[in-house]
mmCIF file of C-alpha atoms and ligand atoms in Angstrom:
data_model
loop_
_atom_site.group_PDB
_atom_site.id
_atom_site.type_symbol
_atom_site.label_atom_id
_atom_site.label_comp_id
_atom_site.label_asym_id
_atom_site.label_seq_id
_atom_site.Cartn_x
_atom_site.Cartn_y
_atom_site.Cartn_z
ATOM 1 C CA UNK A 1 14.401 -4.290 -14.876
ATOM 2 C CA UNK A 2 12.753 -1.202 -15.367
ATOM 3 C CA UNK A 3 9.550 0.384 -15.125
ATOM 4 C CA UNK A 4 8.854 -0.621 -18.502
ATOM 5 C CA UNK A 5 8.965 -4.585 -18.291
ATOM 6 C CA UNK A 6 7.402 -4.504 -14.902
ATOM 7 C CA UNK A 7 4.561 -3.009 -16.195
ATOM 8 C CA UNK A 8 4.759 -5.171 -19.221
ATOM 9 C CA UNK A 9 4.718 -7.884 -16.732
ATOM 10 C CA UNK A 10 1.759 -6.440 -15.121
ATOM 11 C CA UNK A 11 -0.371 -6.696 -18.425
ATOM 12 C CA UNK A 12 1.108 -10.041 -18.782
ATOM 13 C CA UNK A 13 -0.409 -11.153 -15.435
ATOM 14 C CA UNK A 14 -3.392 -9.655 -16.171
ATOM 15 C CA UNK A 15 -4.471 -11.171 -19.651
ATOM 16 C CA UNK A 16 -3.291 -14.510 -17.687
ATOM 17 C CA UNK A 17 -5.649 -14.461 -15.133
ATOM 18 C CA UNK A 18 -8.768 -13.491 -17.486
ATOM 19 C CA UNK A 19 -8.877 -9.492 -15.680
ATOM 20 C CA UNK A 20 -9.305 -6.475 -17.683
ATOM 21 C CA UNK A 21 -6.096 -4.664 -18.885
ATOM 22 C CA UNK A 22 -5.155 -1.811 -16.097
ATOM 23 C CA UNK A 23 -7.234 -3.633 -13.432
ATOM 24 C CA UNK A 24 -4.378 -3.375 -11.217
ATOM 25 C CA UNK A 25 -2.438 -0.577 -10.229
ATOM 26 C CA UNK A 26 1.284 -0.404 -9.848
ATOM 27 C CA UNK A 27 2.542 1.353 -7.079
ATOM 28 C CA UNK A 28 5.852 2.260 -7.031
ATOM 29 C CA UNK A 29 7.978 1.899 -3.856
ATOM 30 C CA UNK A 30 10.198 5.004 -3.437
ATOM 31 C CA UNK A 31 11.413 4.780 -0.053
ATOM 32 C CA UNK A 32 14.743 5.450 1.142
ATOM 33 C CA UNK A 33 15.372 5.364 -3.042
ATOM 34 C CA UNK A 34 18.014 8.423 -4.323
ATOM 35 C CA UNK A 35 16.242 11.608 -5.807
ATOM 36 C CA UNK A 36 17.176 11.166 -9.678
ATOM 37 C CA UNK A 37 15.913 7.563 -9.533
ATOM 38 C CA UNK A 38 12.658 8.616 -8.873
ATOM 39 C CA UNK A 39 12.979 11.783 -11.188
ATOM 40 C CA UNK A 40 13.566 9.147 -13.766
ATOM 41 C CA UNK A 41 10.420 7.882 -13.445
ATOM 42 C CA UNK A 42 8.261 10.087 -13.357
ATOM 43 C CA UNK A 43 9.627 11.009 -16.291
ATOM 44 C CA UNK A 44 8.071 8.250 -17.998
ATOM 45 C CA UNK A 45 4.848 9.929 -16.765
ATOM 46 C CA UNK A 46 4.626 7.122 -13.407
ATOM 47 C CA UNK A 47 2.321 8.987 -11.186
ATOM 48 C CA UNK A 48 1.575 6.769 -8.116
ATOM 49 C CA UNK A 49 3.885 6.038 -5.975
ATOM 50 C CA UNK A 50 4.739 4.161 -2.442
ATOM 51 C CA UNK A 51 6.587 5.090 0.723
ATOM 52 C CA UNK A 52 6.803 3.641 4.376
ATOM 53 C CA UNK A 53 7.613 6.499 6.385
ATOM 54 C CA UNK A 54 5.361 9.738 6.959
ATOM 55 C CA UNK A 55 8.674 11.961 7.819
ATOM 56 C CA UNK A 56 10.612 10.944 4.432
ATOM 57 C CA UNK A 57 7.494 11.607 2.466
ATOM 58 C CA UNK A 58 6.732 14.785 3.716
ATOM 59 C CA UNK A 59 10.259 15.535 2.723
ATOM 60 C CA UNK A 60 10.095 14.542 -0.639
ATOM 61 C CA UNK A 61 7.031 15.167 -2.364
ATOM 62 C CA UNK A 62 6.046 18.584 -1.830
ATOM 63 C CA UNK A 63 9.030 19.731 -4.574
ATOM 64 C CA UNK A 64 8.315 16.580 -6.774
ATOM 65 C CA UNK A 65 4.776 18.119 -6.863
ATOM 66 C CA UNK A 66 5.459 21.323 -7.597
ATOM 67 C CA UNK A 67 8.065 20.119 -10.533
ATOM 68 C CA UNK A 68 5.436 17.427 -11.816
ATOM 69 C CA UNK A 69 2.038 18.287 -11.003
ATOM 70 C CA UNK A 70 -0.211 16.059 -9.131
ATOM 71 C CA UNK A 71 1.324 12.556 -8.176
ATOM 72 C CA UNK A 72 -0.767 10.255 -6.186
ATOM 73 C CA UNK A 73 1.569 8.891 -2.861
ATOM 74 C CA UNK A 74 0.285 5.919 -0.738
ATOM 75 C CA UNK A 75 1.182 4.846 2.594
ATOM 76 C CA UNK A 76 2.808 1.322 2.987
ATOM 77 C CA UNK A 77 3.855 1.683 6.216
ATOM 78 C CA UNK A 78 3.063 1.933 9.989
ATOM 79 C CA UNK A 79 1.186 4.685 10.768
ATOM 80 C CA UNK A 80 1.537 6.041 14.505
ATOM 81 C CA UNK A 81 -1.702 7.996 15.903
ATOM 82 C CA UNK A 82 0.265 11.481 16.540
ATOM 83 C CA UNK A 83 1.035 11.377 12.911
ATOM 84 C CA UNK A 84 -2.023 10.776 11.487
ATOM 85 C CA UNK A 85 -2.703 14.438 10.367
ATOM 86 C CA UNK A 86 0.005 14.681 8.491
ATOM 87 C CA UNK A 87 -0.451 11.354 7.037
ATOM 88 C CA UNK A 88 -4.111 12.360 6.097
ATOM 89 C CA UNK A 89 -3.064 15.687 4.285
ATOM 90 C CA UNK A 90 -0.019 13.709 2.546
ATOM 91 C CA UNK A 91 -1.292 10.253 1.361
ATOM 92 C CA UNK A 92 -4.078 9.643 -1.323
ATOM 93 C CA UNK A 93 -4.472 6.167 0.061
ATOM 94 C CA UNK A 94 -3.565 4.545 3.705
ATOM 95 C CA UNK A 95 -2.519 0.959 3.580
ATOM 96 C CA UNK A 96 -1.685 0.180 7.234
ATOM 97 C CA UNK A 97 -5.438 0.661 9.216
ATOM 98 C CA UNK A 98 -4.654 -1.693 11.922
ATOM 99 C CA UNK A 99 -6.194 -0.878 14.856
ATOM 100 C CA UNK A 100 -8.749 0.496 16.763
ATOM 101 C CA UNK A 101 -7.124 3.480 17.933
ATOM 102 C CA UNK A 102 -5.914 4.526 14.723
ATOM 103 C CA UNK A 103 -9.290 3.932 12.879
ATOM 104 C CA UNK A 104 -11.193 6.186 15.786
ATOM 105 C CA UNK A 105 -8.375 8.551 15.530
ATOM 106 C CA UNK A 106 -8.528 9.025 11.705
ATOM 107 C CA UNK A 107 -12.472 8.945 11.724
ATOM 108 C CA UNK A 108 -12.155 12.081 14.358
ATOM 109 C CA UNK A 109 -9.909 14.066 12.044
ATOM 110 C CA UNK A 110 -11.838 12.822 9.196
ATOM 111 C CA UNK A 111 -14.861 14.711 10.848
ATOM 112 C CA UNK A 112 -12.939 17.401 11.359
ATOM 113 C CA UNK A 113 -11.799 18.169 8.229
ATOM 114 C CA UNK A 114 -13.877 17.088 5.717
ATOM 115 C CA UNK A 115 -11.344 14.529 4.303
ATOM 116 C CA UNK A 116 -10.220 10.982 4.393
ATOM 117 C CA UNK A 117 -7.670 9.153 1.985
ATOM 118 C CA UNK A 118 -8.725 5.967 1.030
ATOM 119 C CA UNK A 119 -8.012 3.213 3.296
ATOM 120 C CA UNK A 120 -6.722 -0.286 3.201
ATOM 121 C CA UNK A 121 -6.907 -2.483 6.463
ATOM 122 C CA UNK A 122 -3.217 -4.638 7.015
ATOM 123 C CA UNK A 123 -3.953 -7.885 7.796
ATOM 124 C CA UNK A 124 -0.876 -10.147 9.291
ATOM 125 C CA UNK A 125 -1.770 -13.399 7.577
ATOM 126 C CA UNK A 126 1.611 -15.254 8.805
ATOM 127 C CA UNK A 127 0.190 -14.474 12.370
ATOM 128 C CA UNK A 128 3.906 -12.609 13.054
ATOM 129 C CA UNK A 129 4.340 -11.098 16.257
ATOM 130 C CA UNK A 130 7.088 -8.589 15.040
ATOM 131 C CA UNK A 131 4.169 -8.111 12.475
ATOM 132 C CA UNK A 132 1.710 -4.979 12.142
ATOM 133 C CA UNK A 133 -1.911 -5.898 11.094
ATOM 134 C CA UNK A 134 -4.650 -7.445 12.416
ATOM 135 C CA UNK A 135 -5.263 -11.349 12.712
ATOM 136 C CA UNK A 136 -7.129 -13.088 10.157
ATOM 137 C CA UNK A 137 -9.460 -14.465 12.665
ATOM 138 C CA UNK A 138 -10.184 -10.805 13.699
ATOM 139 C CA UNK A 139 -10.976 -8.964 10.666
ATOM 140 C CA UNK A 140 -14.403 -9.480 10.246
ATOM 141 C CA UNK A 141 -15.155 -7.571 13.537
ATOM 142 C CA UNK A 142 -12.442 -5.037 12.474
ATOM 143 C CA UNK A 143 -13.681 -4.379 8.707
ATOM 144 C CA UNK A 144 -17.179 -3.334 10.598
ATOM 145 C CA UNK A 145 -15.831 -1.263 13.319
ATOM 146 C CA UNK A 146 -14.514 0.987 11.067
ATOM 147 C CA UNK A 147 -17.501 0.499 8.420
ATOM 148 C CA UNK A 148 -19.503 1.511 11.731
ATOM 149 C CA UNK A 149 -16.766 4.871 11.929
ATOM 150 C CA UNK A 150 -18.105 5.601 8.010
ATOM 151 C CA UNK A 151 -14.263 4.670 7.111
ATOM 152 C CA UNK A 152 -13.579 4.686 3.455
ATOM 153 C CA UNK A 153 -12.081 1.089 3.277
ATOM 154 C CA UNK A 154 -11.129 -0.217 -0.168
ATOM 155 C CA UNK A 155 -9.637 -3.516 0.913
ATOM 156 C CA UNK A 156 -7.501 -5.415 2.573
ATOM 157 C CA UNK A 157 -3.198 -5.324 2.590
ATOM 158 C CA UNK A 158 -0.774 -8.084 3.930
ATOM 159 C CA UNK A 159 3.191 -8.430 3.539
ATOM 160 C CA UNK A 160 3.095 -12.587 3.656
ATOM 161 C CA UNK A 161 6.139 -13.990 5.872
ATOM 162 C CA UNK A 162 9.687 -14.075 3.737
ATOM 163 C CA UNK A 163 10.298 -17.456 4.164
ATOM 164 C CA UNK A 164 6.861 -19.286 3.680
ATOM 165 C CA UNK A 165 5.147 -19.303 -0.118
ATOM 166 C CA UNK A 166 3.171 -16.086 0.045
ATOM 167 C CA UNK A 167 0.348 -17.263 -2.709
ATOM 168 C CA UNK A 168 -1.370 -18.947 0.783
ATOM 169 C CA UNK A 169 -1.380 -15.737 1.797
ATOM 170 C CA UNK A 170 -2.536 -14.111 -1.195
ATOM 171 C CA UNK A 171 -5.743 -16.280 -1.045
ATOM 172 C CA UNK A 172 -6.320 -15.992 2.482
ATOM 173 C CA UNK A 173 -6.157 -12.257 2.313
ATOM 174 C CA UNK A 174 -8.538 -12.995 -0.844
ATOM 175 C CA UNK A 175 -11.035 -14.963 1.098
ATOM 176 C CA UNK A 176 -11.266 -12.474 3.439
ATOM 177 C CA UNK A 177 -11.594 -9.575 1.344
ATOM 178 C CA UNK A 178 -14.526 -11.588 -0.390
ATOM 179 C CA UNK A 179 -16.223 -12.370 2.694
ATOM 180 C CA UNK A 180 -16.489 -8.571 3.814
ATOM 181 C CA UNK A 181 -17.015 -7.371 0.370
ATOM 182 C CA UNK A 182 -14.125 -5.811 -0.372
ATOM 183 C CA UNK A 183 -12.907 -5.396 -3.603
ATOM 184 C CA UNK A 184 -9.624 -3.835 -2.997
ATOM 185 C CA UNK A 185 -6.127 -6.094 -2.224
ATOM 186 C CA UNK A 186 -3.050 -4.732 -1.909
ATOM 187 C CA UNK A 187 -1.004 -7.350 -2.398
ATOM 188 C CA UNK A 188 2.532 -8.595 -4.112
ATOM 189 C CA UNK A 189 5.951 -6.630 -3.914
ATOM 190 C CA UNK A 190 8.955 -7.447 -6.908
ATOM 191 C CA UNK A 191 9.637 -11.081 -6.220
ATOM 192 C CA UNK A 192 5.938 -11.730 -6.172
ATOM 193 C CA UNK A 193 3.505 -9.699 -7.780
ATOM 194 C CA UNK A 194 2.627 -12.048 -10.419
ATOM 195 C CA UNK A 195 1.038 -14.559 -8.384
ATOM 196 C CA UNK A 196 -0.841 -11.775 -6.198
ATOM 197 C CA UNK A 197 -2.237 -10.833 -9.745
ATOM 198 C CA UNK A 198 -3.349 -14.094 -10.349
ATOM 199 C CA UNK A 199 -4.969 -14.264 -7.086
ATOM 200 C CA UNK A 200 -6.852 -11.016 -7.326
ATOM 201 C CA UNK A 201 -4.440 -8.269 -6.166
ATOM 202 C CA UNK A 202 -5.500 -4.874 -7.222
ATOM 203 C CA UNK A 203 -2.581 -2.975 -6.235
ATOM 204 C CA UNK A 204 1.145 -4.306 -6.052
ATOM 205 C CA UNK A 205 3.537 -2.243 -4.288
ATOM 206 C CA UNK A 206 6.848 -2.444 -6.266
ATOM 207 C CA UNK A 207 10.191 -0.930 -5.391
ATOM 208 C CA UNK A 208 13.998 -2.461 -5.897
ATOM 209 C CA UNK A 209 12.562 -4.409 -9.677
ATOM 210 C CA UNK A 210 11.991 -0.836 -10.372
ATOM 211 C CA UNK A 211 14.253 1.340 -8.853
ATOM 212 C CA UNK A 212 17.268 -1.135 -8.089
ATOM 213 C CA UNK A 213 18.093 -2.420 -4.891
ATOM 214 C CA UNK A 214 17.697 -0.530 -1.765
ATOM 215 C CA UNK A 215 20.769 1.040 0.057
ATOM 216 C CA UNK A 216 20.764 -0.460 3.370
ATOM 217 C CA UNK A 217 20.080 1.883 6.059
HETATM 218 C C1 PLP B 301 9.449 -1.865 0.696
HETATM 219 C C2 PLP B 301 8.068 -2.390 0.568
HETATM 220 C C3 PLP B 301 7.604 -2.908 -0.656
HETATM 221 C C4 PLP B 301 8.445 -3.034 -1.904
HETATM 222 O O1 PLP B 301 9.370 -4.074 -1.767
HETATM 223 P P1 PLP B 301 10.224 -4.583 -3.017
HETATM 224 O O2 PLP B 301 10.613 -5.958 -2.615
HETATM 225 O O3 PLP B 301 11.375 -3.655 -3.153
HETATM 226 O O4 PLP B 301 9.354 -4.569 -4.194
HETATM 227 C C5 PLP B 301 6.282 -3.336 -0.710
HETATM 228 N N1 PLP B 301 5.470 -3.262 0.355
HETATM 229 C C6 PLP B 301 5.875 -2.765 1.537
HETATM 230 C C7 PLP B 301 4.926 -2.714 2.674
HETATM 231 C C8 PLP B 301 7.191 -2.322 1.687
HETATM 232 O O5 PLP B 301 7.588 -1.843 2.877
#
């Protein structure tokens, strides 16, 4: 595969579900990826991109920016409060809100300094206890704590359970979303982003159908 036919894919998924054409966006996961794969990309002119650790994006991006301009990097992963900071000056989007502390911690350094990347609130729909995100059954009273903060939230995010059909999880995260009034889900990774299309995903977070498979590490 290549970034090519997964967006072609993309469009595909998009016509099929009756949503406009570039409705959703396609990040692509970088993480842990080597260098000239995602050189080779942005090459084709790719310009938002995922990773899941604050440390290995703060080492990568600065000299992809300077080489290519301005490239738009979202956080997929856990976010610890003493990183937060960094995170905030790094990240054009956050997609891993999910908790308290972290939402009064951001909304404190979003006072501070006048910014605050757009965020996404992780929901653990398969109710995983090795899981981040907050339960379904609690975000309603999470969505308006940090509404009451003056949080930018876009949406909702959820990584559905690997061995249990993750379209369930899709339209739970969906129903939710709809509920609050949230138009933004970030939702559907390479072996399912079609179906999180059809069920209203707005951003899928792609990485090995793009880049190849992962190195183990
Ligand atoms: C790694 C990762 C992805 C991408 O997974 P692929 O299966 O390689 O597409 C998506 N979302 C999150 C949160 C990830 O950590």
């Amino acid at each position: 595969m290549s970034l090519t036919d997964i967006t072609q894919q993309i469009t595909k998924a998009e016509a099929k579900a009756g949503r406009p054409a570039g409705s959703v966006k396609l990040i692509a996961v970088s993480k842990v990826q080597p260098k000239e794969r995602v050189a080779a990309v942005l090459d084709q002119g790719h310009r938002l991109f995922g990773e899941n650790r604050v440390q290995e994006a703060s080492d990568k991006w600065p000299a992809f920016r300077e080489t290519y301009g301005d490239i738009d990097v979202h956080l997929i992963g856990p976010l610890q409060t003493n990183k937060a900071r960094q995170a905030m000056a790094l990240f054009g989007t956050i997609h891993t809100l999910d908790r308290p502390k972290l939402a009064n911690t951001i909304a404190r350094l979003a006072q501070e300094t006048g910014n605050c990347p757009g965020l996404f609130i992780q929901v653990n729909t398969g109710e995983e206890a090795q899981k981040a995100g907050v339960m379904s059954t609690e975000t309603d009273d999470f969505v308006e704590t940090c509404r009451g903060l003056d949080l930018p939230v876009l949406g909702l995010m959820c990584i559905p359970p690997i061995d249990e059909e993750p379209s369930l999880h899709f339209a739970l995260l969906q129903k939710l979303a709809a509920r609050n009034g949230l138009t933004g889900l970030s939702m559907g990774m390479s072996s399912d982003f079609a179906s999180a299309i059809a069920l209203g995903a707005t951003h899928v977070r792609v990485g090995s159908a793009i880049f190849g498979a992962r190195v183990a590490g």
